[in-house]
CSV table of C-alpha atoms and ligand atoms in Angstrom, one decimal:
chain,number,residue,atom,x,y,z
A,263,UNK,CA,4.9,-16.5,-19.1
A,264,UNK,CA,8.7,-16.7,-18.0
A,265,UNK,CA,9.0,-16.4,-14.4
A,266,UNK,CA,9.4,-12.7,-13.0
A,267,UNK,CA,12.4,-12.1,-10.0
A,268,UNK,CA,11.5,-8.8,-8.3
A,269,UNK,CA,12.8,-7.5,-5.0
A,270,UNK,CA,9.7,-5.5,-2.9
A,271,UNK,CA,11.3,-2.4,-2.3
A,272,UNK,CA,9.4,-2.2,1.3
A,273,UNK,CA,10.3,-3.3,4.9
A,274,UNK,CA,6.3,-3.7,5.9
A,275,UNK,CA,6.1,-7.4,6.9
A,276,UNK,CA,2.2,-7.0,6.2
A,277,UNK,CA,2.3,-5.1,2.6
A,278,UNK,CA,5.1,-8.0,1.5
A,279,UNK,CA,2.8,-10.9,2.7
A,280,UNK,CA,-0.3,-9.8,0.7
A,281,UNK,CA,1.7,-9.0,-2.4
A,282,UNK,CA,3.0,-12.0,-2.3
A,283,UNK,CA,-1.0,-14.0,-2.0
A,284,UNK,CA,-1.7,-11.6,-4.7
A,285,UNK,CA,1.2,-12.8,-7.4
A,286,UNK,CA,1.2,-16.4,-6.5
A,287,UNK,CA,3.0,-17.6,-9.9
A,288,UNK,CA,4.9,-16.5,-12.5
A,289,UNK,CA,6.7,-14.4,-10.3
A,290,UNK,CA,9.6,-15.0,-7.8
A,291,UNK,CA,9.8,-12.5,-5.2
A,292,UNK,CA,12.7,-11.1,-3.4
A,293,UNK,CA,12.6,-9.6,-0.2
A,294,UNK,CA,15.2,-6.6,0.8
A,295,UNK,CA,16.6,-9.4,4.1
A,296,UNK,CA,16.9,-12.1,0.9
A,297,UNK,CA,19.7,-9.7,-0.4
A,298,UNK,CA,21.0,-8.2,2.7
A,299,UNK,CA,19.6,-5.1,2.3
A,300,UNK,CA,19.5,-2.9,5.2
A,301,UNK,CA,19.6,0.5,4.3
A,302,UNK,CA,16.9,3.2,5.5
A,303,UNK,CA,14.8,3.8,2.1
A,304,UNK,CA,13.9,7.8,1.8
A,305,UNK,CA,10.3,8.5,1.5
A,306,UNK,CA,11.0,12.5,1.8
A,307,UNK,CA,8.8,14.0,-1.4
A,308,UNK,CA,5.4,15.4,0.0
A,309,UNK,CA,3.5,12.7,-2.3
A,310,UNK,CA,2.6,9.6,-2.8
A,311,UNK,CA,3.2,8.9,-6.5
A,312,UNK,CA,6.7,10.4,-5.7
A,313,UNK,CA,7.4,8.9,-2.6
A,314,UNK,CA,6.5,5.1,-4.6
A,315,UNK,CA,9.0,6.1,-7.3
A,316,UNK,CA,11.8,7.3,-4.7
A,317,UNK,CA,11.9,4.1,-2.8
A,318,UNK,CA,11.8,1.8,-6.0
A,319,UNK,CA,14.8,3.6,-7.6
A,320,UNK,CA,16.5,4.4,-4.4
A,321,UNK,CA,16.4,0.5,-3.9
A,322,UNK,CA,17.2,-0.5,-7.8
A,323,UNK,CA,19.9,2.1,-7.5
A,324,UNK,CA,21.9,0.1,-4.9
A,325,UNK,CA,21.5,-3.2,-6.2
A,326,UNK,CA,19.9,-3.2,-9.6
A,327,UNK,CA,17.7,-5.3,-9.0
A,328,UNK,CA,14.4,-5.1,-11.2
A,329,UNK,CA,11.9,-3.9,-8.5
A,330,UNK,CA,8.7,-2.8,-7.3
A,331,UNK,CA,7.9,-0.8,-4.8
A,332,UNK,CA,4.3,-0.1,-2.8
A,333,UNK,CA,3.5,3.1,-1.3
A,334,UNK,CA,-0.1,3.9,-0.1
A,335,UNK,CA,-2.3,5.5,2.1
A,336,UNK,CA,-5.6,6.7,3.4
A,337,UNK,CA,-7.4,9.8,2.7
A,338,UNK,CA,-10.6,10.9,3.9
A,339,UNK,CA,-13.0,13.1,1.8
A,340,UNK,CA,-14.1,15.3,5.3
A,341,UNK,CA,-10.1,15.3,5.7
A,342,UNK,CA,-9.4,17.2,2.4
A,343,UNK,CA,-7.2,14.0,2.1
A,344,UNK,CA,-5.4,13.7,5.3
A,345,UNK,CA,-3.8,11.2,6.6
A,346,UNK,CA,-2.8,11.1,2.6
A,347,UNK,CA,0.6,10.5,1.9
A,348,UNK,CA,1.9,10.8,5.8
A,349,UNK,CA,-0.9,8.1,6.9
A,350,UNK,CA,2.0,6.1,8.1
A,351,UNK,CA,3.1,8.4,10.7
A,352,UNK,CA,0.0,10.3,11.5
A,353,UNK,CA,0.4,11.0,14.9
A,354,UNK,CA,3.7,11.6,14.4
A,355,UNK,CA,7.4,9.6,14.9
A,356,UNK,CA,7.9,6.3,15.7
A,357,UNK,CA,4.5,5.3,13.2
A,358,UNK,CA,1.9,4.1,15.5
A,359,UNK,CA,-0.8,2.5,13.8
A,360,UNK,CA,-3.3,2.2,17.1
A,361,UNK,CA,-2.3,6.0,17.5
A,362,UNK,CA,-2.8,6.9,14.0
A,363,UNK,CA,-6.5,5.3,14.4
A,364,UNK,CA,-6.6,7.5,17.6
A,365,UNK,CA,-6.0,10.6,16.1
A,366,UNK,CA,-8.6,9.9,12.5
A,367,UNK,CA,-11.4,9.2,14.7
A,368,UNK,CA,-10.7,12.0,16.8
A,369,UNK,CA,-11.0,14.4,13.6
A,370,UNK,CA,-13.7,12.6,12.7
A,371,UNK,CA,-15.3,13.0,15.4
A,372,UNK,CA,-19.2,14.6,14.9
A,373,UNK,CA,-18.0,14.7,11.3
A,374,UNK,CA,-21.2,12.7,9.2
A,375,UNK,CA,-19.6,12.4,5.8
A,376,UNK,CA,-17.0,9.4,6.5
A,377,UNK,CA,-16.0,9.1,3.2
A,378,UNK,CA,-12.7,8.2,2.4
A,379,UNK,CA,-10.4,5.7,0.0
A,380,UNK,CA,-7.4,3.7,0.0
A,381,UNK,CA,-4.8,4.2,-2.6
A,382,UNK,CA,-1.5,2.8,-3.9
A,383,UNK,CA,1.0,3.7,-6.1
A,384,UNK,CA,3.3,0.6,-7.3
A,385,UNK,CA,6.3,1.4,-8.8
A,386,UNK,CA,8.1,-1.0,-11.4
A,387,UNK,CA,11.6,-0.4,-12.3
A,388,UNK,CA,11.9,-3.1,-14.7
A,389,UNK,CA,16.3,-2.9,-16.6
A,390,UNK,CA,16.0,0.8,-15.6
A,391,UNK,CA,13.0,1.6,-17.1
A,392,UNK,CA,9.8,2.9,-14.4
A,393,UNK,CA,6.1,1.8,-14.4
A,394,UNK,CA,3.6,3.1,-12.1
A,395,UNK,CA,0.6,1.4,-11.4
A,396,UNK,CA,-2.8,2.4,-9.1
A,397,UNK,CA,-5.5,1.1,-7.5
A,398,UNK,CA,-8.0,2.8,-5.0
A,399,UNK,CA,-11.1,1.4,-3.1
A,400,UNK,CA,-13.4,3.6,-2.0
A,401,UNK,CA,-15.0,3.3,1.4
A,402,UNK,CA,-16.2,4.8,5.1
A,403,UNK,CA,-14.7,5.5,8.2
A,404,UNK,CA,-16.0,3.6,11.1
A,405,UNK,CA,-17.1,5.2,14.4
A,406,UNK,CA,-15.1,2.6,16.3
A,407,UNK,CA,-12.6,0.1,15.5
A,408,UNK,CA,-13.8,-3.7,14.4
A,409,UNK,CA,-11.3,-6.7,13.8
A,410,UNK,CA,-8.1,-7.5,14.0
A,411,UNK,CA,-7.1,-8.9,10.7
A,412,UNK,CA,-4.8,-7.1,8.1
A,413,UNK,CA,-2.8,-4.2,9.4
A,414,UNK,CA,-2.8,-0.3,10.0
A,415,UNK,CA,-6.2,1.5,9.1
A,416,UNK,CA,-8.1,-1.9,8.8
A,417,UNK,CA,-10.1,-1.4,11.5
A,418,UNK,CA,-11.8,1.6,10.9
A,419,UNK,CA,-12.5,1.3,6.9
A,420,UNK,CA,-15.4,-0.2,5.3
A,421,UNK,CA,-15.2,-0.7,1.7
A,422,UNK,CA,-18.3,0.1,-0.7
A,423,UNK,CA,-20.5,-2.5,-0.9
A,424,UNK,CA,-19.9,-4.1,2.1
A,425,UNK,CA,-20.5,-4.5,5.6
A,426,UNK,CA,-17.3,-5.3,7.5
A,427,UNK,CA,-14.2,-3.6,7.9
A,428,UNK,CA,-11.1,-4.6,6.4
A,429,UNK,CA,-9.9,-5.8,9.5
A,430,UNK,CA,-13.3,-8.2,9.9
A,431,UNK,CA,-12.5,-9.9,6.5
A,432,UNK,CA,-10.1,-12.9,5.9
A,433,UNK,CA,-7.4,-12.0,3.9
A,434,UNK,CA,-8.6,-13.8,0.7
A,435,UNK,CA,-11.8,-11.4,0.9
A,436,UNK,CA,-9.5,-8.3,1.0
A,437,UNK,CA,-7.1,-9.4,-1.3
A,438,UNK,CA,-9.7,-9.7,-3.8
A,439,UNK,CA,-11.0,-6.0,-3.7
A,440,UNK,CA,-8.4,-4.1,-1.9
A,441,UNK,CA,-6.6,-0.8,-3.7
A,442,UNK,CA,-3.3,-3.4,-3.5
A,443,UNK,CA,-5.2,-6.2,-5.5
A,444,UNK,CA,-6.4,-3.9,-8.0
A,445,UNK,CA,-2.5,-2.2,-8.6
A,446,UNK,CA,-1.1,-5.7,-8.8
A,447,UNK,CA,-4.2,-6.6,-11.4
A,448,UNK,CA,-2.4,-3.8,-14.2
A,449,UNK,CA,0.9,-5.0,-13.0
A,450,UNK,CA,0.4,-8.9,-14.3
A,451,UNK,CA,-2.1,-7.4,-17.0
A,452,UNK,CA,1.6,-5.4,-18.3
A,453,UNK,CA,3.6,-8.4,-18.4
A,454,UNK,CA,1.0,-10.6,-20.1
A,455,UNK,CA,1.3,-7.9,-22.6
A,456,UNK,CA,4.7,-8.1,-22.8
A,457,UNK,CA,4.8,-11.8,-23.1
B,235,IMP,P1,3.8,3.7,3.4
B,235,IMP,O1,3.2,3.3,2.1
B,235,IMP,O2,4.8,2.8,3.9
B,235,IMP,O3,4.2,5.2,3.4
B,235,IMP,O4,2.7,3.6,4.5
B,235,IMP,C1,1.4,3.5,4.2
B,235,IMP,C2,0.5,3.5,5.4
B,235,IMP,O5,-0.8,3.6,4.9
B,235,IMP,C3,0.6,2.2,6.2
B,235,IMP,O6,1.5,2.3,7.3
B,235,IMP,C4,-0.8,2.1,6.8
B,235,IMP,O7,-1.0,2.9,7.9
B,235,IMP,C5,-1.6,2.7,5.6
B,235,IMP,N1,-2.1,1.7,4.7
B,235,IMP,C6,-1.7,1.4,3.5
B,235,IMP,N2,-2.3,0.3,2.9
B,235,IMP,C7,-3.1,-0.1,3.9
B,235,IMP,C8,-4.0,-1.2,3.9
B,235,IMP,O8,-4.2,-2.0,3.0
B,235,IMP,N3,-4.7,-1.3,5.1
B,235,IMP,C9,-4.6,-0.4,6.1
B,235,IMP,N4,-3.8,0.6,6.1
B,235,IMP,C10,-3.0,0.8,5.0
């Protein structure tokens, strides 16, 4: 396979470094302070699947760049979905991750089905064209928090089948079932295809 230059459409230090474990070779990725891209990426539509394809062609726009962008989020069963697509910014502006934990386990709070999953939307815009790509692990919401490995919801979420949170596991164990790992999988299955 020829090598693959993409610029992650994403200023999240901790979503570019486990993309990057998860696409070792074959691709070269670009980050947005590689190419001097400061810009404040919109994220205004009230979904998820929009919000992925707003910041990949808001960023392929500027510089036309081929891209890919990552937007996810949490949503719990009990929550009707919530935190969902404003799991960033939960409880509220700046995002606060320790306050966003705060507020789920508050809701959740006497609440027995914990139920919930992780899901991302990647968005590819490959010479204009745009590719979307999901994964989702399924899991349950913690009483407490456990860990302190891998970033935002970690702490509270333990996926199916296992019986440590995120936040407990090394990296290479998340990356190997997380939602992200399972996106990426269909985005290298879609070039091989190509190739
Ligand atoms: P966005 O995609 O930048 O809108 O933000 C997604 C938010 O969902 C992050 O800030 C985290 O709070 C949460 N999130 C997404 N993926 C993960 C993950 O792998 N672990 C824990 N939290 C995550």
């Amino acid at each position: 396979m020829k090598v693959v230059k993409l610029l992650l459409a994403t200023n999240n230090a901790k979503k570019v470094e486990e993309i990057r474990k998860l696409l070792p070779s074959g691709f070269e990725l670009l980050t947005l302070k590689d190419v001097g891209f400061s810009d404040e990426i919109p994220e205004t539509t009230n979904t998820i699947v929009g919000n992925s394809r707003q910041k990949a062609r808001f960023v392929y726009d500027k510089t036309g760049i081929n891209c890919l962008s990552d937007d996810s989020g949490l949503e719990i069963i009990a929550l009707n979905g919530r935190p969902g697509v404003d799991s960033a910014h939960y409880a509220g502006l700046p995002p606060d991750n320790s306050k966003n934990i705060d507020r789920v386990l508050l809701e959740m709070n006497d609440i027995s089905d914990r139920t919930a999953r992780f899901v991302t939307i990647m968005t590819l815009i490959l010479n204009g064209n745009e590719y979307q790509f999901e994964g989702e692990i399924y899991g349950a919401i913690t009483v407490n928090l456990f860990g302190s490995n891998g970033f935002g919801y970690d702490p509270i979420f333990i996926p199916e089948g296992h019986a440590k949170t995120f936040a407990e596991m090394e990296a290479v164990d998340k990356n190997q079932i997380s939602h992200r790992a399972k996106a990426l999988q269909k985005l290298k299955e879609f070039f091989s295809d190509m190739s």
